[in-house]
C-alpha cells in the first residue's frame, strides 16, 4: 500500500536531514572530527565554541528555514494552482526587503528582523486587500497583484540602496539571504514556524480538493474564500518569520515541492511533510557548501546557482505536472 | 405530494456587469429528474454554477430544503448537493481512488480519516461507473471519457440529495452514456433529485421526468418532455425545423432535424408514390423535403406510410385496414397515376387487397414508372401467387426503370432528367 511507501519516504527524509545536520556540524574551514565529538575528547575551547555555538545553531536554523520555505511553497503552489508560485508570491520577499532597507537607512539595525517580518506580512496583507475587490478572491488576480506589488517594492528598495551610502552592503547581503548571523537565539523563533506548518498538514485534504479545481470545492464541503485566506495567512506567516531570520533565500520554496511531487505524488498529506524535509535537507547542504568552500557566500546565491539548472532539468524531464 | 427540495424565485445572476440569468423561477421536487436544454449561451451552465454556489445570486431567492442557499455552511451544503462541472482539469497525478474519495470529504470530520463506510461508498461508486479497474491509475493518464466517469463516480460517492450535472456525457461513449444515465436515474428514484444540463435532447427526453427549456437566460418552457418538445418551441429556440416523432424504444418524444434543401423546379413535378408497410416512409420525408408535389396511396389507414404522409400533410388515398380496394378508390388512383409526372413503386408486400395499386400501372406510360426493388431481382414480398411479380416484370420489360437504393433514386430526381423526359 501507499501508506507504507509514504512512511518510508518520510522516515528516509528525516534521517537525511539529521545526517546532513551532523555532516554540516563537522564540516568547515576548521577541522573537527566526528570521533572527537562522540568521545567528548575535545578540550579545545575554540573548537567547542565553533561546534556548539556557531555550526550547530546555524545548521539547525538552516534546516528550519528550509523546512518553512518548502512547506509554504508547496501550499502556495496549490493555492495558486500555479507551478511558479513560491513563498514570495505574495510579495513577502520584496516587502521584507523594504522593511529591512528602511530600518538600516534610519540607523536602527537592531530592528532589522522585526522590520523584515512586518514588511513581509504587511506586503502579503496589502496584496490581499488590493486583489480582493469584489468579495471574491481570484488567484489569478492575486498572483498578478503580488507581482505588481513586488516590483513596486523592489523599486523602493533600489531607491533605498542609492540613498544608503556606506550601509549599502548591509542591505545587499540581506537581499541575497544568508545564515551567517544565526545563533541559538533565533532557534525558538524558527521552531514556532513548525506550528503553522503542522496546520498546513491538517488542511491537506482541503488542499487536495482545491488543487483539483475551484468549481466543485463548495459542493465538496469547503469554503474556498475562507480556506484560501486562512492558508495564505499561514503561509505568509511562516515566510515572514523565516525571512526575518535569514533574509530572502530563493529557490528552496520553489524547487522542494516540485521534487517531492515527483516522488510522493500530489497528495498533500505526504507532500507537505515531505517538502518540509526536502527543503531542510537542501538548505543545510547548500549552507554547508557555501560556508566551507565558497568563503561564506550568501546561501541565496548558492541555492540559485545550483537550484536553477537543477530546476531546468526537472522541467525538461517532466511529462506531466 | 413530494417535498420541494429547491425553490428558486425570480433569480438573476451573471458575470461582471451583465445579468446572464433573468427572472428564473423553478421548483424542484425530491426524487425528480429534471433536464435542462437550450442552445449555446442560453445560460444553462451559469444556472448550474449559481446552484453550486460558485457564482453568487444577484437578485431573487434560492431556497434549499427550507433554508436560503447562502445560509448553508459549506460543509452541510456538501452533504446535500453534489456537482459535476462541465470541465474538470485535474492536473496533478492523484490516483482515481483518491479523487473519488474526495467526494466523501463533506462527510469526514476534519481531524479524522475516512471510515469503513466512506471506503464502501467509494467502492460502490467505482463499481457503478465501471471504473474499478482504473482505481489505482493516476487521473492524469485517463482519457476524457474515463475522467468524466470518475467525476460521476466521485459525485455518486458523495451521495447528495440534489445532484447537479453540467453536460456530464460530453465525452462519454454511447455504452457508458446509457449505463450512467440509467444509474443516475435509478438513484434519483431512490432518494435524490437530479438536475442535468443535456446536449442530447433525445437522451434528456427519454430519461428526464421534466424538461426546462432555456433561451437567452430565461426559462422558456418547463414541463413534461412532450409538453416542452413541441415543433413551435423548438423552431423558435433552436432555429431548426424539427420533426417530432416517438422514440420507438421508450415511447418518449424524439426530435429529428430536417435538412432544408429544395430542388429548383421540383414543385412543378408531381410524383405519385405507391408503397405500404413502411417501405415508403423515408421516401415521403425525402421527396416532400425536396419540394416535390407528392401524392400517396392507396394506403391502409393504419399503415406507417400513411401516418408519415399525414405528418407531412400529403394528399393520400386511403382504405380501411385489411379491406380490398373499392372500385371508387381505384378510379381515383388511376386518375392520379395518369396525371403524375413520375410514379414510384416500392417493394411493398402485395396481397390481393392492395394488388390493384400495381394493376392500374399497366394503363400508363411505363417509362414514367420507377420501381425501387432489391438488386437481387424484380421481386417483392408477393402474396398473390406470383401475379403481382408478373405484373412488375411486365412493366420493367416495357420500359419501367428499376432502382435499388434511395441514393440512386435521388440522383435521378436531382438531375431531373427523368422529369424533363416525361413531361
XYZ file of C-alpha atoms in Angstrom, chain A residues 48-202:
155
model
C 33.831 23.636 21.232
C 32.571 27.124 20.597
C 32.696 26.648 16.811
C 30.898 23.344 17.080
C 28.156 24.098 19.551
C 27.617 27.825 19.299
C 28.318 28.501 15.638
C 27.886 25.442 13.457
C 25.190 23.636 15.426
C 22.675 26.512 15.663
C 23.462 27.515 12.110
C 22.761 24.010 10.743
C 19.554 23.736 12.751
C 18.485 27.196 11.609
C 19.206 26.226 8.006
C 17.064 23.130 8.423
C 14.171 25.088 9.921
C 14.383 27.883 7.371
C 14.494 25.392 4.505
C 11.588 23.472 6.011
C 9.479 26.583 6.422
C 10.140 27.858 2.921
C 9.432 24.496 1.332
C 6.116 23.827 3.026
C 4.953 27.403 2.456
C 5.988 26.961 -1.189
C 4.009 23.743 -1.506
C 0.893 25.394 -0.086
C 1.304 28.464 -2.303
C 1.691 26.384 -5.456
C -1.538 24.594 -4.642
C -3.496 27.662 -3.584
C -2.473 29.495 -6.748
C -2.721 26.382 -8.883
C 0.484 27.615 -10.440
C 3.846 25.872 -10.701
C 5.739 29.133 -10.459
C 4.249 30.161 -7.141
C 6.690 30.170 -4.223
C 6.670 31.553 -0.672
C 7.401 35.030 -2.042
C 4.480 35.152 -4.477
C 2.521 37.467 -2.193
C 5.387 39.969 -2.236
C 6.774 38.808 1.114
C 10.363 38.932 -0.107
C 10.189 42.450 -1.538
C 8.102 43.654 1.405
C 10.655 42.273 3.855
C 13.409 43.973 1.869
C 11.629 47.330 2.129
C 11.317 46.896 5.890
C 14.981 45.987 6.217
C 16.181 48.814 3.959
C 14.175 51.401 5.840
C 15.440 50.060 9.167
C 19.060 50.150 8.040
C 18.766 53.621 6.496
C 17.182 55.037 9.595
C 20.026 53.549 11.566
C 18.026 51.113 13.670
C 19.856 47.987 12.541
C 18.759 46.358 15.792
C 15.234 46.261 14.457
C 16.105 44.558 11.159
C 14.383 41.212 11.962
C 11.259 42.946 13.219
C 11.225 45.250 10.206
C 11.661 42.293 7.882
C 8.778 40.414 9.480
C 6.499 43.451 9.412
C 7.452 44.264 5.824
C 6.796 40.703 4.669
C 3.450 40.300 6.417
C 2.433 43.859 5.513
C 3.115 43.180 1.871
C 1.074 39.964 1.867
C -1.778 41.830 3.523
C -1.548 44.672 1.010
C -1.582 42.274 -1.922
C -4.648 40.581 -0.478
C -6.506 43.872 0.021
C -5.649 45.073 -3.479
C -6.568 41.799 -5.181
C -9.876 41.134 -3.424
C -12.092 43.938 -4.602
C -15.357 42.154 -5.094
C -15.738 39.869 -2.101
C -14.309 37.001 -4.124
C -10.627 36.322 -4.355
C -9.387 35.198 -7.738
C -5.992 33.571 -7.545
C -5.105 34.978 -10.955
C -5.706 38.473 -9.632
C -3.748 37.687 -6.506
C -0.783 36.401 -8.493
C -0.628 39.471 -10.724
C -1.147 41.832 -7.800
C 1.695 40.032 -5.994
C 3.984 40.606 -8.968
C 2.992 44.260 -9.263
C 3.455 44.938 -5.552
C 6.813 43.101 -5.582
C 8.013 45.216 -8.476
C 6.904 48.389 -6.755
C 8.679 47.393 -3.528
C 11.794 46.439 -5.449
C 11.958 49.938 -6.828
C 11.579 51.302 -3.300
C 14.466 49.059 -2.236
C 16.553 50.358 -5.140
C 15.923 53.920 -4.028
C 16.973 52.902 -0.509
C 20.132 51.301 -1.915
C 21.017 54.547 -3.671
C 20.365 56.551 -0.536
C 22.018 54.105 1.846
C 25.602 55.118 1.117
C 28.009 53.150 3.280
C 25.249 50.871 4.564
C 24.588 49.575 1.094
C 26.391 46.268 1.610
C 24.227 45.531 4.645
C 21.092 45.781 2.550
C 22.698 43.847 -0.313
C 23.598 40.981 1.986
C 20.116 40.808 3.363
C 18.682 40.786 -0.161
C 20.798 37.781 -1.103
C 19.779 35.915 2.008
C 22.135 34.151 4.364
C 22.523 32.401 7.661
C 25.863 33.720 8.910
C 24.263 35.710 11.710
C 22.209 32.916 13.192
C 22.633 31.884 16.779
C 20.744 29.852 19.334
C 18.610 32.940 19.949
C 16.994 32.511 16.540
C 16.070 28.874 17.028
C 12.943 29.326 19.222
C 11.538 31.797 16.697
C 12.162 29.367 13.872
C 10.693 26.484 15.870
C 7.457 28.465 16.006
C 7.127 28.026 12.214
C 6.564 24.334 12.811
C 3.161 25.138 14.320
C 1.689 26.752 11.179
C 3.470 24.080 9.134
C 1.588 21.476 11.154
C -1.643 23.362 10.478
C -0.982 23.071 6.752
C -0.806 19.292 7.153
C -4.142 19.321 8.977
